[in-house]
Coordinates of C-alpha atoms and ligand atoms in Angstrom, one line a residue:
M1 CA 13.1 -14.8 -8.6
R2 CA 13.9 -18.4 -9.0
I3 CA 10.0 -19.9 -10.0
L4 CA 8.6 -23.6 -10.2
I5 CA 5.8 -23.9 -12.8
T6 CA 3.6 -26.8 -13.7
A7 CA 2.1 -27.0 -16.8
G8 CA 0.1 -29.1 -19.1
P9 CA -1.5 -32.6 -18.2
T10 CA -0.7 -35.6 -16.6
R11 CA -1.1 -39.6 -17.8
E12 CA -1.4 -42.0 -16.1
Y13 CA -1.0 -45.7 -17.8
I14 CA -3.7 -48.2 -18.3
D15 CA -1.9 -50.8 -20.5
D16 CA 1.3 -50.3 -22.3
V17 CA -0.6 -48.0 -25.5
R18 CA -3.2 -46.3 -23.7
F19 CA -3.6 -43.8 -21.0
L20 CA -6.3 -41.5 -19.1
S21 CA -5.7 -38.0 -19.4
N22 CA -7.5 -34.4 -20.0
A23 CA -7.4 -31.7 -22.1
S24 CA -5.3 -29.2 -20.7
S25 CA -2.9 -27.8 -23.5
G26 CA -0.5 -25.9 -21.6
R27 CA -1.1 -22.3 -22.8
M28 CA -1.4 -21.1 -18.8
G29 CA 1.7 -22.2 -17.5
Y30 CA 3.8 -21.7 -21.1
S31 CA 1.3 -18.3 -20.8
L32 CA 3.9 -17.3 -17.6
A33 CA 6.7 -19.5 -18.5
T34 CA 7.3 -16.4 -20.9
A35 CA 5.6 -13.5 -18.9
A36 CA 8.6 -15.0 -16.6
I37 CA 11.5 -14.8 -18.9
Q38 CA 10.3 -11.6 -19.9
A39 CA 10.4 -9.7 -17.0
G40 CA 14.2 -11.7 -16.1
H41 CA 12.8 -14.3 -14.1
E42 CA 14.2 -17.8 -13.9
V43 CA 12.3 -20.3 -14.9
V44 CA 11.7 -24.2 -14.0
L45 CA 9.0 -25.7 -16.4
V46 CA 7.8 -29.1 -15.1
T47 CA 5.8 -29.9 -18.5
G48 CA 3.5 -32.4 -19.1
P49 CA 2.9 -33.4 -22.6
V50 CA 1.5 -30.5 -24.9
E51 CA 1.6 -29.5 -28.2
Q52 CA 4.0 -26.2 -27.7
S53 CA 7.7 -25.7 -27.0
P54 CA 8.2 -24.3 -23.8
P55 CA 9.8 -20.8 -24.0
E56 CA 13.3 -20.6 -24.8
G57 CA 15.1 -20.0 -22.3
C58 CA 14.2 -21.9 -19.1
E59 CA 15.1 -24.8 -17.7
V60 CA 12.3 -28.0 -18.7
H61 CA 11.3 -31.0 -17.1
R62 CA 9.2 -33.7 -19.0
I63 CA 6.8 -35.3 -17.4
E64 CA 3.9 -37.9 -18.5
T65 CA 2.5 -39.4 -15.3
T66 CA 1.6 -37.4 -12.0
D67 CA 4.5 -39.7 -9.5
Q68 CA 6.7 -38.0 -12.7
L69 CA 5.4 -34.6 -11.9
R70 CA 4.8 -34.9 -7.6
Q71 CA 9.2 -36.6 -8.2
Q72 CA 10.3 -33.6 -10.2
C73 CA 8.3 -31.1 -7.9
L74 CA 9.8 -32.1 -4.4
T75 CA 13.3 -32.3 -5.7
L76 CA 13.1 -28.7 -7.4
F77 CA 11.1 -27.2 -5.4
P78 CA 13.3 -26.4 -2.4
H79 CA 15.8 -24.2 -4.8
C80 CA 12.8 -22.0 -6.1
D81 CA 11.3 -19.2 -4.5
G82 CA 8.3 -20.3 -5.3
V83 CA 5.4 -22.4 -7.2
I84 CA 2.6 -21.3 -9.8
A85 CA 1.1 -25.0 -10.1
T86 CA -1.4 -24.7 -13.7
A87 CA -1.1 -28.3 -14.3
A88 CA -4.4 -30.1 -15.0
V89 CA -2.9 -33.6 -12.7
C90 CA -5.2 -37.0 -13.7
D91 CA -6.4 -37.5 -9.7
Y92 CA -7.1 -41.1 -10.5
R93 CA -4.7 -43.9 -12.1
P94 CA -5.5 -47.5 -12.7
R95 CA -4.7 -48.9 -9.4
A96 CA -2.2 -51.1 -12.3
R97 CA -0.6 -50.9 -15.3
I98 CA -1.0 -53.8 -17.7
T99 CA 2.0 -55.1 -19.3
G100 CA 1.7 -55.0 -23.2
K101 CA -2.1 -53.9 -24.8
I102 CA -5.2 -55.4 -23.2
T103 CA -7.0 -57.4 -25.8
K104 CA -10.8 -57.3 -26.8
T105 CA -12.7 -60.6 -25.2
G106 CA -15.7 -59.0 -26.6
Q107 CA -16.9 -58.7 -22.3
P108 CA -17.0 -55.4 -20.0
I109 CA -13.6 -54.6 -18.3
V110 CA -13.8 -53.1 -15.6
L111 CA -10.8 -50.5 -14.4
E112 CA -10.3 -49.6 -10.9
L113 CA -9.2 -46.5 -10.4
V114 CA -6.6 -45.3 -7.2
E115 CA -6.5 -41.5 -6.8
T116 CA -2.7 -40.3 -7.6
S117 CA -1.0 -38.2 -5.0
D118 CA -1.3 -34.3 -4.3
V119 CA 1.1 -32.7 -5.6
L120 CA 0.4 -29.6 -4.5
A121 CA -0.7 -30.0 -1.5
E122 CA 3.0 -32.4 -0.5
L123 CA 4.8 -28.6 -1.8
G124 CA 2.5 -26.5 0.3
A125 CA 3.5 -29.1 3.3
L126 CA 7.3 -28.1 3.2
K127 CA 6.6 -25.1 1.6
D128 CA 9.1 -22.8 4.7
D129 CA 9.3 -19.1 3.3
R130 CA 8.4 -19.8 -0.3
W131 CA 5.4 -19.2 -2.0
I132 CA 2.7 -21.4 -3.4
V133 CA -0.1 -19.6 -6.0
G134 CA -2.6 -22.7 -6.2
F135 CA -5.2 -23.1 -9.5
A136 CA -8.4 -23.8 -8.8
L137 CA -10.8 -25.3 -12.1
E138 CA -14.5 -25.5 -11.0
S139 CA -17.3 -26.4 -12.3
Q140 CA -19.8 -26.1 -9.4
D141 CA -19.4 -24.0 -5.7
P142 CA -16.7 -22.5 -7.0
R143 CA -15.7 -20.1 -4.3
N144 CA -15.6 -22.1 -2.2
N145 CA -14.4 -25.4 -3.7
A146 CA -11.7 -22.7 -4.5
M147 CA -11.5 -22.0 -0.7
R148 CA -10.7 -25.6 0.5
K149 CA -8.4 -26.1 -1.8
L150 CA -6.0 -22.9 -1.2
R151 CA -6.6 -23.9 2.6
M152 CA -5.8 -27.7 2.0
K153 CA -2.9 -27.3 -0.7
N154 CA -1.2 -24.1 2.1
C155 CA -1.7 -21.4 -0.8
D156 CA -1.0 -17.7 -0.9
C157 CA -3.8 -17.7 -3.4
I158 CA -5.4 -19.9 -5.2
V159 CA -6.3 -18.4 -9.1
L160 CA -10.1 -19.6 -9.8
N161 CA -11.4 -20.7 -13.4
D162 CA -14.2 -23.0 -14.6
T163 CA -13.8 -25.5 -17.2
S164 CA -13.9 -23.4 -20.3
A165 CA -10.5 -22.4 -19.4
I166 CA -9.3 -25.6 -20.4
G167 CA -7.8 -25.5 -24.4
S168 CA -8.9 -22.6 -24.3
L169 CA -6.9 -19.1 -25.8
T170 CA -8.7 -16.7 -23.5
N171 CA -10.2 -17.2 -19.7
S172 CA -11.7 -15.6 -17.0
V173 CA -10.5 -15.8 -13.3
E174 CA -10.9 -14.5 -10.2
I175 CA -7.7 -14.6 -7.5
L176 CA -8.4 -15.0 -4.0
S177 CA -6.7 -14.6 -0.1
P178 CA -6.1 -16.9 2.2
D179 CA -9.0 -14.9 3.5
A180 CA -11.6 -15.4 1.5
E181 CA -11.1 -12.0 -0.3
T182 CA -11.0 -11.6 -4.2
I183 CA -7.8 -9.7 -4.7
A184 CA -7.9 -9.6 -8.6
S185 CA -10.4 -10.7 -11.3
Y186 CA -8.4 -10.5 -14.8
Q187 CA -10.1 -11.2 -18.4
G188 CA -7.9 -11.9 -21.7
T189 CA -5.8 -13.9 -23.3
K190 CA -4.0 -16.2 -21.4
Q191 CA -1.0 -14.0 -22.2
D192 CA -2.5 -11.2 -21.1
I193 CA -3.9 -12.7 -17.6
A194 CA -0.5 -14.5 -17.2
E195 CA 1.4 -10.9 -17.5
R196 CA -0.9 -9.5 -15.2
L197 CA -0.8 -12.6 -12.7
L198 CA 3.5 -12.1 -12.9
K199 CA 3.2 -8.8 -11.5
L200 CA 0.7 -9.9 -8.8
I201 CA 2.8 -12.2 -7.3
E202 CA 6.1 -9.6 -8.3
T203 CA 4.0 -7.3 -5.7
T204 CA 1.8 -9.2 -3.4
I205 CA 3.4 -11.9 -3.2
H206 CA 6.7 -13.0 -3.1
G207 CA 6.9 -8.5 -1.6
T208 CA 4.6 -10.1 1.3
K209 CA 6.9 -12.7 2.0
Q210 CA 10.2 -10.9 2.0
K211 CA 9.2 -9.0 4.7
Ligands
LIG1 N1 -3.3 -30.5 -8.2 C1 -1.5 -31.0 -7.8 N2 -1.7 -32.4 -7.8 C2 -3.6 -33.4 -7.9 C3 -4.2 -32.3 -7.8 C4 -3.9 -30.8 -8.4 O1 -0.9 -30.4 -7.6 N3 -3.1 -34.2 -7.8 C5 -2.2 -28.9 -7.9 C6 -3.3 -28.5 -9.4 O2 -2.4 -28.3 -10.5 C7 -3.9 -26.8 -8.9 C8 -4.3 -27.2 -7.9 O3 -3.7 -28.4 -7.8 O4 -2.6 -25.9 -9.2 C9 -5.5 -27.7 -8.0 O5 -6.3 -28.7 -8.9 P1 -7.8 -29.1 -9.2 O6 -7.6 -30.1 -10.3 O7 -9.0 -27.6 -9.5 O8 -8.6 -29.5 -7.5 P2 -8.0 -31.2 -6.9 O9 -7.2 -30.8 -5.9 O10 -7.5 -32.2 -8.2 O11 -9.7 -31.0 -6.2 P3 -10.9 -31.8 -7.3 O12 -10.4 -32.6 -9.1 O13 -11.6 -32.7 -6.7 O14 -11.7 -30.0 -7.7

């Protein structure tokens, strides 16, 4: 298979030196990339800024903003069999990026934020016979929110995890099908989970699409 993997955070710039982002380490996406390469797949990794180096053997596309993530994914997805979307995407960006550096005035400033594009929903709308594995990071009403995202983004399954996953070495996930069934639950290091999730994609998700 040729697998597109999104990983890490996006950044949305306030001015030329400051940005909004999140604490994603990229570890889940990089672990999946490693597992997929070891299993003999081609990996196309679209990654936000993280400390880790990408595993050897994958095609790497570095991005910073959600718009750059979107551009890369729209270009690369049509040439892949499926996508695993682990990126922790900024849902909001400042309405305008200020040129230079904002200088203090002693007064409060108001930052107006607008929504960024939902990259996975756009891929979901053009997926044809490709498969989509989404991630859902939830802090409340997890199953219902994850299922809403699965439907909205046209996913073949969604990996539900909670906010403790951000920046952690380990994770605990539940994988939900479009019928709201739990296909699998995994706990352990992100590398263990990546290997098991990849097997599930090979046998169940990709396998179904080939029938
Ligand atoms: N995602 C995306 N583009 C966005 C937001 C999310 O592609 N603008 C992808 C993520 O990579 C993940 C899935 O959509 O695979 C769900 O991300 P999550 O942050 O859990 O949910 P959101 O759709 O952003 O909704 P909310 O933050 O309101 O819970």
